[in-house]
Amino acid sequence: MKSANASIIAGIVLMMLGVLLLLDRAGVLESGAIVPPLVFAAAGVLLLSVFVRRREHWWAAIPGSVFLGLAAVITVSQLTGSGAAAAFLFLFMAAGFAAVYFRVPDNWWALIPAGVMATLAVIVSLPPSFQGAPTAAVLFLGLAATFGVLSVVPVTSGETAGSKARLRWPLIPAAVLAVLGVIMALQATAMLIPMDFAVPAVMILAGVALVVYAFLARTGRHRKVHGPG
């Protein structure tokens, strides 16, 4: 039944695309500009229908979001002529990777590209006057937030079947990226920090993060060996 439904959907999509292409070739459509976004949107909807129907087809959300993003970029750029239309592609891709995680929580890795794509969407939409330090600040802080979220998300532990645990290693890149982001933000607001001092400060904070991580990991292992209390 599921395969039959998928075939029906695919057949309808193909017929619609064929009709659009015939109308374009016959000159019925005033401009062929409408055809590419419709083709991308149809492909995206088809892939998302595969994603929704079966849990093991989580992968379909990624190409589906890409096709929908391309359709949005073309449509928005044609309507507005804005270069920031590319942000829609990154937004749709971020949503696609986020959907992969929410569909199958074991795919925690999908949160990383989701955060990266969301950060790029913000960067692309920034006005030209924000180039330089502000853009770098958004990039570093966005990546720091991505790893910060990853550190609080429970993931399946390999030690005990079905058990959930939180990752600690993302706290290290989150701390380093957050420091870099703050430095870039301070430079963007004219409160400049000499780079001669900034680099050693980042190294010191990164070392502190490593020591804290090692201490937490060692404490966690100690509690598992000796038990509570």
Tab-separated table of C-alpha atoms in Angstrom:
chain	number	residue	atom	x	y	z
A	1	MET	CA	0.000	0.000	0.000
A	2	LYS	CA	2.784	2.429	0.909
A	3	SER	CA	4.669	1.745	-2.321
A	4	ALA	CA	1.439	2.205	-4.296
A	5	ASN	CA	0.781	5.564	-2.640
A	6	ALA	CA	4.331	6.663	-3.367
A	7	SER	CA	3.910	5.667	-7.012
A	8	ILE	CA	0.664	7.659	-7.249
A	9	ILE	CA	2.328	10.763	-5.808
A	10	ALA	CA	5.327	10.394	-8.100
A	11	GLY	CA	3.051	9.905	-11.107
A	12	ILE	CA	1.002	13.022	-10.338
A	13	VAL	CA	4.139	15.104	-9.866
A	14	LEU	CA	5.599	13.876	-13.146
A	15	MET	CA	2.370	14.620	-15.017
A	16	MET	CA	2.242	18.152	-13.588
A	17	LEU	CA	5.851	18.783	-14.566
A	18	GLY	CA	5.233	17.415	-18.039
A	19	VAL	CA	2.223	19.689	-18.537
A	20	LEU	CA	4.223	22.718	-17.404
A	21	LEU	CA	7.065	21.901	-19.765
A	22	LEU	CA	4.656	21.402	-22.675
A	23	LEU	CA	3.003	24.752	-21.984
A	24	ASP	CA	6.420	26.376	-21.837
A	25	ARG	CA	7.514	24.822	-25.139
A	26	ALA	CA	4.222	25.815	-26.788
A	27	GLY	CA	4.658	29.414	-25.688
A	28	VAL	CA	1.497	29.417	-23.596
A	29	LEU	CA	3.427	30.596	-20.576
A	30	GLU	CA	4.662	34.151	-20.989
A	31	SER	CA	7.949	33.327	-19.336
A	32	GLY	CA	9.728	30.132	-18.508
A	33	ALA	CA	10.911	31.644	-15.240
A	34	ILE	CA	8.038	29.992	-13.407
A	35	VAL	CA	9.044	26.489	-14.450
A	36	PRO	CA	12.327	26.003	-12.473
A	37	PRO	CA	10.891	26.914	-9.050
A	38	LEU	CA	7.860	24.707	-9.672
A	39	VAL	CA	10.117	21.823	-10.663
A	40	PHE	CA	12.254	22.248	-7.540
A	41	ALA	CA	9.175	22.637	-5.328
A	42	ALA	CA	7.595	19.494	-6.767
A	43	ALA	CA	10.783	17.502	-6.198
A	44	GLY	CA	10.987	18.831	-2.647
A	45	VAL	CA	7.387	17.920	-1.856
A	46	LEU	CA	7.907	14.447	-3.285
A	47	LEU	CA	10.965	13.841	-1.117
A	48	LEU	CA	9.270	15.217	1.981
A	49	SER	CA	6.351	12.856	1.408
A	50	VAL	CA	8.866	10.003	1.460
A	51	PHE	CA	10.327	11.427	4.676
A	52	VAL	CA	6.949	11.667	6.397
A	53	ARG	CA	5.706	8.212	5.464
A	54	ARG	CA	8.493	6.059	6.890
A	55	ARG	CA	10.801	6.734	9.820
A	56	GLU	CA	13.796	5.010	8.233
A	57	HIS	CA	13.619	7.418	5.296
A	58	TRP	CA	14.863	10.324	7.417
A	59	TRP	CA	17.513	11.056	4.798
A	60	ALA	CA	14.843	12.351	2.384
A	61	ALA	CA	14.438	15.507	4.482
A	62	ILE	CA	17.905	16.713	3.450
A	63	PRO	CA	17.537	16.749	-0.368
A	64	GLY	CA	13.875	17.705	0.042
A	65	SER	CA	14.809	20.811	1.985
A	66	VAL	CA	17.476	21.683	-0.599
A	67	PHE	CA	14.963	21.563	-3.469
A	68	LEU	CA	12.407	23.624	-1.541
A	69	GLY	CA	15.136	26.112	-0.648
A	70	LEU	CA	16.145	26.468	-4.281
A	71	ALA	CA	12.509	27.069	-5.248
A	72	ALA	CA	12.241	29.752	-2.554
A	73	VAL	CA	15.499	31.435	-3.603
A	74	ILE	CA	14.467	31.637	-7.257
A	75	THR	CA	10.973	32.887	-6.422
A	76	VAL	CA	12.111	35.550	-3.935
A	77	SER	CA	14.936	36.763	-6.174
A	78	GLN	CA	12.529	37.116	-9.105
A	79	LEU	CA	9.994	39.018	-7.019
A	80	THR	CA	12.349	41.278	-5.079
A	81	GLY	CA	15.715	41.108	-6.841
A	82	SER	CA	17.389	40.960	-3.430
A	83	GLY	CA	20.695	39.195	-3.002
A	84	ALA	CA	19.585	38.133	0.477
A	85	ALA	CA	17.250	35.596	-1.129
A	86	ALA	CA	20.037	33.032	-0.740
A	87	ALA	CA	19.258	33.027	2.984
A	88	PHE	CA	16.122	30.996	2.230
A	89	LEU	CA	18.240	28.116	0.944
A	90	PHE	CA	20.190	27.966	4.204
A	91	LEU	CA	16.987	28.316	6.264
A	92	PHE	CA	15.336	25.403	4.473
A	93	MET	CA	18.481	23.295	4.815
A	94	ALA	CA	18.643	24.098	8.531
A	95	ALA	CA	15.020	23.002	8.863
A	96	GLY	CA	15.791	19.816	6.933
A	97	PHE	CA	18.652	18.798	9.207
A	98	ALA	CA	16.596	19.711	12.283
A	99	ALA	CA	13.803	17.489	10.957
A	100	VAL	CA	16.295	14.629	10.645
A	101	TYR	CA	17.107	14.938	14.352
A	102	PHE	CA	13.503	15.241	15.515
A	103	ARG	CA	12.508	12.291	13.328
A	104	VAL	CA	15.327	10.089	14.646
A	105	PRO	CA	16.877	11.557	17.834
A	106	ASP	CA	19.825	9.159	17.527
A	107	ASN	CA	20.948	11.329	14.602
A	108	TRP	CA	22.232	14.021	16.961
A	109	TRP	CA	24.944	14.907	14.463
A	110	ALA	CA	22.271	16.586	12.314
A	111	LEU	CA	22.117	19.440	14.839
A	112	ILE	CA	25.605	20.572	13.781
A	113	PRO	CA	24.807	21.246	10.094
A	114	ALA	CA	21.407	22.618	11.189
A	115	GLY	CA	23.127	25.230	13.348
A	116	VAL	CA	25.719	25.977	10.679
A	117	MET	CA	23.052	26.502	8.022
A	118	ALA	CA	21.005	28.745	10.337
A	119	THR	CA	24.111	30.809	11.063
A	120	LEU	CA	24.885	31.165	7.360
A	121	ALA	CA	21.301	32.276	6.750
A	122	VAL	CA	21.792	35.125	9.213
A	123	ILE	CA	25.164	36.062	7.699
A	124	VAL	CA	23.819	36.156	4.143
A	125	SER	CA	20.937	38.398	5.205
A	126	LEU	CA	23.227	40.945	6.875
A	127	PRO	CA	23.556	44.323	5.088
A	128	PRO	CA	26.865	45.124	3.352
A	129	SER	CA	27.799	47.562	6.114
A	130	PHE	CA	28.086	44.636	8.535
A	131	GLN	CA	30.945	42.990	6.676
A	132	GLY	CA	34.094	42.285	8.646
A	133	ALA	CA	34.068	41.974	12.420
A	134	PRO	CA	30.242	41.891	12.782
A	135	THR	CA	29.990	39.025	10.321
A	136	ALA	CA	32.765	37.145	12.113
A	137	ALA	CA	31.006	37.742	15.434
A	138	VAL	CA	27.757	36.274	14.096
A	139	LEU	CA	29.636	33.296	12.658
A	140	PHE	CA	31.526	32.441	15.862
A	141	LEU	CA	28.571	33.055	18.175
A	142	GLY	CA	26.257	31.040	15.937
A	143	LEU	CA	28.658	28.088	15.907
A	144	ALA	CA	29.138	28.424	19.680
A	145	ALA	CA	25.367	28.264	20.162
A	146	THR	CA	25.229	25.194	17.920
A	147	PHE	CA	27.730	23.257	20.017
A	148	GLY	CA	26.117	24.594	23.181
A	149	VAL	CA	22.772	23.125	22.160
A	150	LEU	CA	24.490	19.864	21.261
A	151	SER	CA	25.922	19.620	24.781
A	152	VAL	CA	22.480	19.691	26.413
A	153	VAL	CA	20.748	17.290	24.047
A	154	PRO	CA	20.449	13.750	25.457
A	155	VAL	CA	21.887	11.104	23.134
A	156	THR	CA	21.922	7.343	23.242
A	157	SER	CA	24.766	6.035	25.398
A	158	GLY	CA	26.861	3.165	24.113
A	159	GLU	CA	27.546	1.856	27.624
A	160	THR	CA	23.988	0.812	28.434
A	161	ALA	CA	21.428	-0.099	25.811
A	162	GLY	CA	18.615	2.424	25.666
A	163	SER	CA	20.211	4.792	28.186
A	164	LYS	CA	20.541	8.503	27.481
A	165	ALA	CA	23.495	10.737	28.261
A	166	ARG	CA	24.685	14.234	27.406
A	167	LEU	CA	27.764	14.941	25.357
A	168	ARG	CA	30.457	16.960	27.087
A	169	TRP	CA	33.003	17.442	24.330
A	170	PRO	CA	30.876	20.098	22.506
A	171	LEU	CA	31.470	22.420	25.462
A	172	ILE	CA	35.107	22.836	24.384
A	173	PRO	CA	34.482	24.215	20.861
A	174	ALA	CA	31.469	26.117	22.226
A	175	ALA	CA	33.666	27.924	24.769
A	176	VAL	CA	36.437	28.718	22.281
A	177	LEU	CA	34.010	29.917	19.603
A	178	ALA	CA	32.090	31.990	22.145
A	179	VAL	CA	35.297	33.760	23.194
A	180	LEU	CA	36.186	34.492	19.576
A	181	GLY	CA	32.656	35.717	18.963
A	182	VAL	CA	32.780	38.065	21.929
A	183	ILE	CA	36.139	39.442	20.780
A	184	MET	CA	34.769	40.091	17.291
A	185	ALA	CA	31.639	41.678	18.777
A	186	LEU	CA	33.735	43.989	20.937
A	187	GLN	CA	35.817	44.984	17.940
A	188	ALA	CA	32.632	45.625	15.978
A	189	THR	CA	31.402	47.994	18.671
A	190	ALA	CA	34.681	49.945	18.618
A	191	MET	CA	35.864	48.522	21.966
A	192	LEU	CA	38.959	47.091	20.381
A	193	ILE	CA	41.040	44.414	22.028
A	194	PRO	CA	44.622	44.194	20.751
A	195	MET	CA	45.096	40.859	19.018
A	196	ASP	CA	48.415	40.450	20.868
A	197	PHE	CA	46.348	39.979	24.036
A	198	ALA	CA	43.341	38.320	22.430
A	199	VAL	CA	45.187	35.240	21.181
A	200	PRO	CA	46.786	34.370	24.559
A	201	ALA	CA	43.422	34.968	26.257
A	202	VAL	CA	41.737	32.509	23.915
A	203	MET	CA	44.476	29.942	24.561
A	204	ILE	CA	44.113	30.341	28.331
A	205	LEU	CA	40.332	29.994	28.192
A	206	ALA	CA	40.613	26.984	25.914
A	207	GLY	CA	43.021	25.409	28.421
A	208	VAL	CA	40.571	26.098	31.244
A	209	ALA	CA	37.811	24.472	29.207
A	210	LEU	CA	39.965	21.369	28.680
A	211	VAL	CA	40.776	21.113	32.388
A	212	VAL	CA	37.104	21.500	33.354
A	213	TYR	CA	36.086	18.901	30.790
A	214	ALA	CA	38.707	16.443	32.056
A	215	PHE	CA	37.605	17.044	35.648
A	216	LEU	CA	33.944	16.448	34.806
A	217	ALA	CA	34.771	13.314	32.830
A	218	ARG	CA	36.903	11.961	35.657
A	219	THR	CA	34.219	12.745	38.233
A	220	GLY	CA	31.604	10.995	36.105
A	221	ARG	CA	33.735	7.856	35.797
A	222	HIS	CA	34.404	7.889	39.543
A	223	ARG	CA	30.701	7.977	40.309
A	224	LYS	CA	30.011	5.099	37.936
A	225	VAL	CA	32.696	2.951	39.544
A	226	HIS	CA	31.777	3.617	43.173
A	227	GLY	CA	28.093	4.197	42.705
A	228	PRO	CA	25.933	6.929	44.230
A	229	GLY	CA	26.736	8.091	47.760
